[in-house]
Coordinates of C-alpha atoms in Angstrom, one line a residue:
M1 CA 7.5 108.9 -25.6
S2 CA 7.3 105.5 -27.3
T3 CA 4.3 103.1 -26.0
C4 CA 3.2 99.6 -26.9
T5 CA 0.7 101.2 -28.9
S6 CA 2.8 103.6 -30.8
A7 CA 5.5 100.9 -31.7
S8 CA 2.9 98.5 -33.0
R9 CA 1.3 101.1 -35.1
H10 CA 4.4 102.3 -36.4
L11 CA 5.6 98.6 -37.2
D12 CA 2.1 98.2 -38.7
E13 CA 1.4 95.0 -36.8
P14 CA -1.4 93.0 -38.3
L15 CA -4.8 93.0 -36.2
A16 CA -6.4 89.9 -37.8
G17 CA -6.4 86.7 -35.6
T18 CA -5.5 88.7 -32.2
A19 CA -9.0 88.9 -30.5
A20 CA -9.8 87.5 -27.0
T21 CA -11.5 83.9 -27.3
A22 CA -14.7 83.6 -25.6
R23 CA -18.0 82.2 -27.1
T24 CA -19.9 83.8 -24.1
W25 CA -19.6 86.9 -22.2
L26 CA -20.8 87.8 -18.8
L27 CA -20.5 91.4 -18.1
L28 CA -21.1 92.9 -14.7
E29 CA -21.4 96.6 -13.8
Q30 CA -18.8 97.5 -11.1
P31 CA -18.2 101.3 -10.8
G32 CA -15.0 102.7 -9.3
P33 CA -11.3 101.8 -9.8
W34 CA -10.2 98.6 -11.3
G35 CA -6.8 96.8 -10.5
V36 CA -4.7 94.8 -12.7
K37 CA -6.9 91.6 -12.0
A38 CA -10.2 93.6 -11.8
L39 CA -12.4 90.7 -10.7
T40 CA -10.3 90.5 -7.5
S41 CA -9.1 93.9 -7.3
S42 CA -12.0 96.2 -7.5
H43 CA -14.7 97.1 -5.0
L44 CA -16.3 93.8 -6.0
D45 CA -16.0 91.3 -3.4
P46 CA -12.7 89.5 -4.2
V47 CA -14.5 86.2 -2.9
L48 CA -17.0 86.6 -5.5
G49 CA -14.5 87.6 -8.1
R50 CA -12.3 84.2 -7.4
A51 CA -15.5 82.4 -7.2
L52 CA -16.8 83.7 -10.8
E53 CA -13.3 83.0 -12.3
A54 CA -13.3 79.2 -11.2
A55 CA -16.7 78.9 -12.2
A56 CA -16.2 79.9 -15.7
E57 CA -13.0 78.1 -16.0
G58 CA -13.4 75.8 -19.2
T59 CA -16.7 76.7 -19.9
G60 CA -15.9 79.2 -22.7
V61 CA -17.5 82.0 -20.8
R62 CA -15.3 84.9 -20.0
V63 CA -16.5 87.2 -17.1
A64 CA -15.5 90.8 -17.1
L65 CA -16.2 94.2 -15.4
I66 CA -17.9 97.2 -17.0
R67 CA -18.8 100.6 -15.8
R68 CA -20.2 104.0 -17.6
P69 CA -18.0 106.3 -19.1
G70 CA -16.7 109.4 -17.1
R71 CA -15.1 109.9 -13.6
H72 CA -15.5 107.0 -11.3
A73 CA -16.3 108.1 -7.9
D74 CA -14.6 106.1 -5.3
C75 CA -18.0 104.4 -4.1
R76 CA -18.4 101.2 -2.3
E77 CA -21.9 100.7 -2.5
V78 CA -23.7 99.8 -5.6
R79 CA -27.7 99.2 -5.2
E80 CA -28.3 98.1 -8.7
R81 CA -26.0 96.7 -11.3
Q82 CA -26.4 96.1 -14.9
V83 CA -25.7 92.7 -16.3
F84 CA -25.2 91.5 -19.9
V85 CA -24.8 87.9 -21.2
A86 CA -24.0 87.5 -24.9
H87 CA -23.4 84.4 -27.0
T88 CA -21.3 85.0 -30.1
A89 CA -21.7 81.6 -32.2
P90 CA -23.0 82.2 -35.6
G91 CA -26.5 80.5 -35.7
N92 CA -27.0 81.2 -32.2
V93 CA -26.2 84.9 -31.3
W94 CA -27.9 86.4 -28.6
L95 CA -27.8 89.0 -26.1
H96 CA -29.7 89.3 -22.8
S97 CA -29.7 91.9 -20.0
A98 CA -30.6 91.9 -16.6
T99 CA -30.2 94.2 -13.2
T100 CA -29.3 92.5 -9.7
S101 CA -28.7 94.1 -6.6
V102 CA -27.3 90.7 -5.3
P103 CA -24.1 90.1 -7.6
E104 CA -23.7 86.8 -5.8
R105 CA -26.5 85.6 -7.8
L106 CA -24.2 85.3 -10.8
L107 CA -22.8 82.1 -9.2
D108 CA -26.3 80.5 -9.5
L109 CA -25.7 80.8 -13.5
D110 CA -25.2 77.6 -15.1
L111 CA -22.0 78.9 -16.9
A112 CA -21.4 75.7 -18.9
A113 CA -24.8 76.0 -20.4
L114 CA -24.3 79.5 -21.1
G115 CA -20.8 78.7 -22.8
R116 CA -22.8 76.1 -25.1
G117 CA -25.3 79.1 -25.8
D118 CA -28.3 78.0 -23.8
H119 CA -29.4 81.4 -21.8
H120 CA -32.2 79.9 -19.7
T121 CA -30.7 80.4 -16.5
V122 CA -30.4 84.1 -17.3
G123 CA -34.1 84.4 -17.1
T124 CA -34.7 82.0 -14.2
V125 CA -32.0 83.2 -12.0
L126 CA -31.7 86.9 -12.9
R127 CA -34.8 87.5 -14.6
G128 CA -33.0 88.8 -17.8
R129 CA -34.6 89.4 -21.1
P130 CA -33.5 90.0 -24.6
H131 CA -31.8 93.3 -25.0
T132 CA -33.7 95.4 -27.2
G133 CA -31.7 98.6 -27.2
D134 CA -28.4 99.6 -29.1
P135 CA -25.5 97.3 -29.6
L136 CA -23.0 97.4 -27.2
A137 CA -19.4 99.1 -27.5
L138 CA -17.1 98.0 -25.0
V139 CA -14.0 100.0 -24.9
C140 CA -11.1 98.5 -22.7
T141 CA -9.8 101.2 -20.2
N142 CA -8.2 99.3 -17.6
G143 CA -5.0 101.3 -17.2
K144 CA -3.7 99.3 -14.4
R145 CA -2.8 96.4 -17.2
D146 CA -1.6 98.9 -19.4
R147 CA -1.3 102.6 -19.4
C148 CA -2.4 102.8 -23.3
C149 CA -5.8 101.4 -22.5
A150 CA -6.6 104.2 -20.1
V151 CA -4.8 107.1 -22.2
L152 CA -6.3 106.1 -25.4
G153 CA -9.2 104.0 -24.3
R154 CA -11.0 106.4 -21.8
P155 CA -11.2 109.4 -24.0
L156 CA -12.7 107.0 -27.0
A157 CA -15.5 105.9 -24.5
A158 CA -16.2 109.3 -23.3
E159 CA -16.4 110.7 -26.9
L160 CA -18.6 107.9 -28.1
A161 CA -21.0 108.5 -24.8
A162 CA -21.0 112.3 -25.4
S163 CA -22.1 111.8 -28.9
G164 CA -24.9 109.7 -27.8
V165 CA -23.8 106.5 -28.4
E166 CA -26.1 104.6 -25.9
G167 CA -24.5 101.2 -25.8
T168 CA -21.0 102.6 -24.6
W169 CA -19.3 101.2 -21.7
E170 CA -15.9 100.9 -20.4
V171 CA -14.6 97.2 -19.9
T172 CA -11.9 95.7 -18.0
H173 CA -9.9 93.7 -20.3
L174 CA -9.9 92.4 -23.8
G175 CA -6.2 91.8 -24.4
G176 CA -4.1 93.0 -27.1
H177 CA -2.9 96.7 -25.3
R178 CA -0.8 97.3 -28.1
F179 CA -3.8 97.6 -30.3
S180 CA -5.3 100.3 -27.9
P181 CA -7.9 101.6 -28.1
T182 CA -9.5 98.3 -28.3
L183 CA -13.1 97.6 -28.1
L184 CA -15.7 94.4 -28.1
V185 CA -18.9 94.9 -30.0
L186 CA -21.8 92.7 -28.9
P187 CA -24.0 91.0 -29.8
F188 CA -22.0 89.6 -32.8
G189 CA -18.5 89.4 -30.5
Y190 CA -16.2 91.0 -33.0
V191 CA -13.3 92.9 -31.6
Y192 CA -11.3 96.0 -33.1
G193 CA -8.3 97.7 -32.5
R194 CA -6.7 101.3 -33.0
A195 CA -10.4 102.4 -33.0
E196 CA -11.4 106.0 -33.5
A197 CA -15.0 107.3 -32.6
H198 CA -16.1 107.9 -36.4
H199 CA -15.1 104.4 -37.2
V200 CA -16.9 102.7 -34.1
K201 CA -20.2 104.4 -35.3
E202 CA -19.5 102.8 -38.7
V203 CA -19.3 99.5 -37.1
L204 CA -22.1 99.8 -34.8
Q205 CA -24.5 100.9 -37.6
G206 CA -23.2 97.8 -39.3
V207 CA -24.5 95.8 -36.4
R208 CA -27.9 97.3 -36.4
E209 CA -27.9 96.3 -40.2
G210 CA -26.6 92.8 -39.4
R211 CA -23.4 93.6 -41.1
V212 CA -19.5 92.9 -40.1
V213 CA -17.1 95.6 -40.8
T214 CA -13.9 94.1 -41.2
E215 CA -11.8 97.5 -41.3
G216 CA -9.8 97.6 -38.0
C217 CA -11.2 94.1 -37.1
R218 CA -9.1 91.8 -34.9
G219 CA -11.7 88.8 -35.3
S220 CA -14.6 87.3 -33.8
S221 CA -14.3 86.1 -30.2
A222 CA -16.3 83.1 -31.1
W223 CA -13.2 81.2 -32.6
E224 CA -9.7 80.6 -31.5
R225 CA -7.1 82.7 -33.2
P226 CA -6.4 80.7 -36.4
G227 CA -10.3 80.7 -36.9
Q228 CA -10.4 84.1 -36.6
A229 CA -7.6 85.0 -39.1
A230 CA -9.4 82.6 -41.6
E231 CA -12.9 83.6 -41.3
L232 CA -11.8 87.3 -41.9
A233 CA -9.6 86.3 -44.9
V234 CA -12.7 84.7 -46.5
R235 CA -14.9 87.6 -45.9
T236 CA -12.3 90.0 -47.5
E237 CA -11.7 87.4 -50.5
V238 CA -15.4 87.2 -51.2
G239 CA -16.6 90.5 -50.2
E240 CA -19.2 89.0 -47.5
Q241 CA -20.5 91.4 -44.9
T242 CA -23.4 89.6 -43.5
A243 CA -23.0 88.8 -40.0
G244 CA -23.8 85.2 -39.1
A245 CA -23.0 84.1 -42.8
L246 CA -19.7 82.4 -42.1
T247 CA -18.9 79.7 -39.5
V248 CA -15.5 77.9 -38.8
V249 CA -16.4 74.5 -39.0
R250 CA -12.8 72.5 -38.7
T251 CA -9.3 73.4 -37.7
D252 CA -6.9 70.8 -38.6
G253 CA -3.4 70.8 -37.5
A254 CA -1.2 72.1 -34.7
A255 CA 0.9 75.1 -34.1
P256 CA 2.6 76.7 -36.2
R257 CA 0.5 75.6 -39.1
W258 CA -3.4 75.0 -39.5
D259 CA -5.9 74.1 -42.2
V260 CA -9.2 76.0 -41.2
V261 CA -12.4 74.9 -43.0
V262 CA -15.0 77.8 -43.2
A263 CA -18.6 77.6 -44.1
H264 CA -21.1 79.8 -45.6
T265 CA -24.7 79.5 -44.9
D266 CA -25.2 79.1 -48.8
G267 CA -23.0 76.0 -48.9
R268 CA -19.7 77.4 -50.3
R269 CA -16.8 76.1 -48.2
W270 CA -13.2 77.3 -48.0
T271 CA -9.8 75.8 -46.9
V272 CA -7.8 78.7 -45.3
T273 CA -4.0 77.7 -44.6
V274 CA -2.9 79.8 -41.8
A275 CA 0.6 80.0 -40.1
R276 CA 1.7 81.4 -36.8
G277 CA 4.6 83.9 -37.3
T278 CA 6.6 86.1 -35.1
A279 CA 6.0 89.8 -35.3
E280 CA 9.6 91.3 -35.9
P281 CA 11.5 93.5 -35.0
P282 CA 11.1 92.8 -31.1
R283 CA 8.7 95.2 -29.5
Q284 CA 6.9 95.8 -26.3
E285 CA 3.6 93.8 -26.0
S286 CA 2.7 96.0 -23.0
C287 CA 4.0 99.0 -21.7
G288 CA 6.9 98.5 -19.4
S289 CA 7.5 94.7 -20.3
A290 CA 10.7 93.6 -21.8
L291 CA 11.1 93.5 -25.8
G292 CA 9.4 90.4 -27.5
S293 CA 8.3 88.9 -30.7
P294 CA 4.4 88.5 -30.4
A295 CA 2.7 85.9 -32.4
R296 CA 1.0 86.7 -35.5
M297 CA -1.5 84.8 -37.6
D298 CA -0.6 84.9 -41.3
V299 CA -3.1 83.8 -43.8
L300 CA -1.0 82.0 -46.6
T301 CA -3.7 80.5 -48.8
V302 CA -7.6 80.8 -49.4
S303 CA -9.2 77.8 -51.5
E304 CA -12.8 77.4 -52.3
L305 CA -13.9 73.8 -52.0
T306 CA -17.3 74.2 -53.5
P307 CA -17.6 76.2 -56.5
A308 CA -20.6 78.4 -56.4
G309 CA -21.3 77.1 -60.0
A310 CA -21.9 73.6 -58.5
L311 CA -24.8 74.6 -56.3
R312 CA -27.0 75.7 -59.5

């Protein structure tokens, strides 16, 4: 039986430049079933879910629900919930954690400040602290959005958890169902597709060492999609693995063609020309949807602006 995932894999659809965009992630634990729009169709109070969606609008913060891997009892009472807040922009990457028995407190967070990378209300409102545990591997398992996320994502999350990956969580929606299993890795904020357990462990080991693994990477959620493709192209071009070494400083132009300037912390800069194309032949972007031609980000050129020798 063909699925959106099997079709995308068969057609070798490129992954780069397909990640969800969010400079800051706000993650709230919510066990039990999730509906299509999980913030308003789970056991979380839908009034709170709608309020969080409205508060996050335009702030650069993306709100999602998480739960531990495994069977999900249909329980409606949750005494203590885990909360994570992460900012992913290079130069100011952080991940804070907290617990709360009153999820409504999240509405007291200054989401605009969180979107800018200011984490002070995580401490004052939730008594949050910098996360000192393992990096987080957040696997999309929301089968109500797309069956591939459940059929492929849940076994991956379960395998990771069973093998001792402490930072494994299931998450509601990361976009790009056809790239399942998809996962977000925090604190750096890179998103991966077609993931397998052994590869995820390599990615997480890279995070511990301050490295970015580009294999299977869809891009950094800190950037819009042309910037995601451009940054990955520069990493590949120069063999740069260090997390935080590259920043998208400017994007000129408009769809379907952009010139993206990517800067290195050592002073080098590149202009990357990115064009929006269409994936052919038509395929399903999600199981059950009509055939379509999803957008793809094609890197046309990578040109260094400041030769390394000029820095000497």
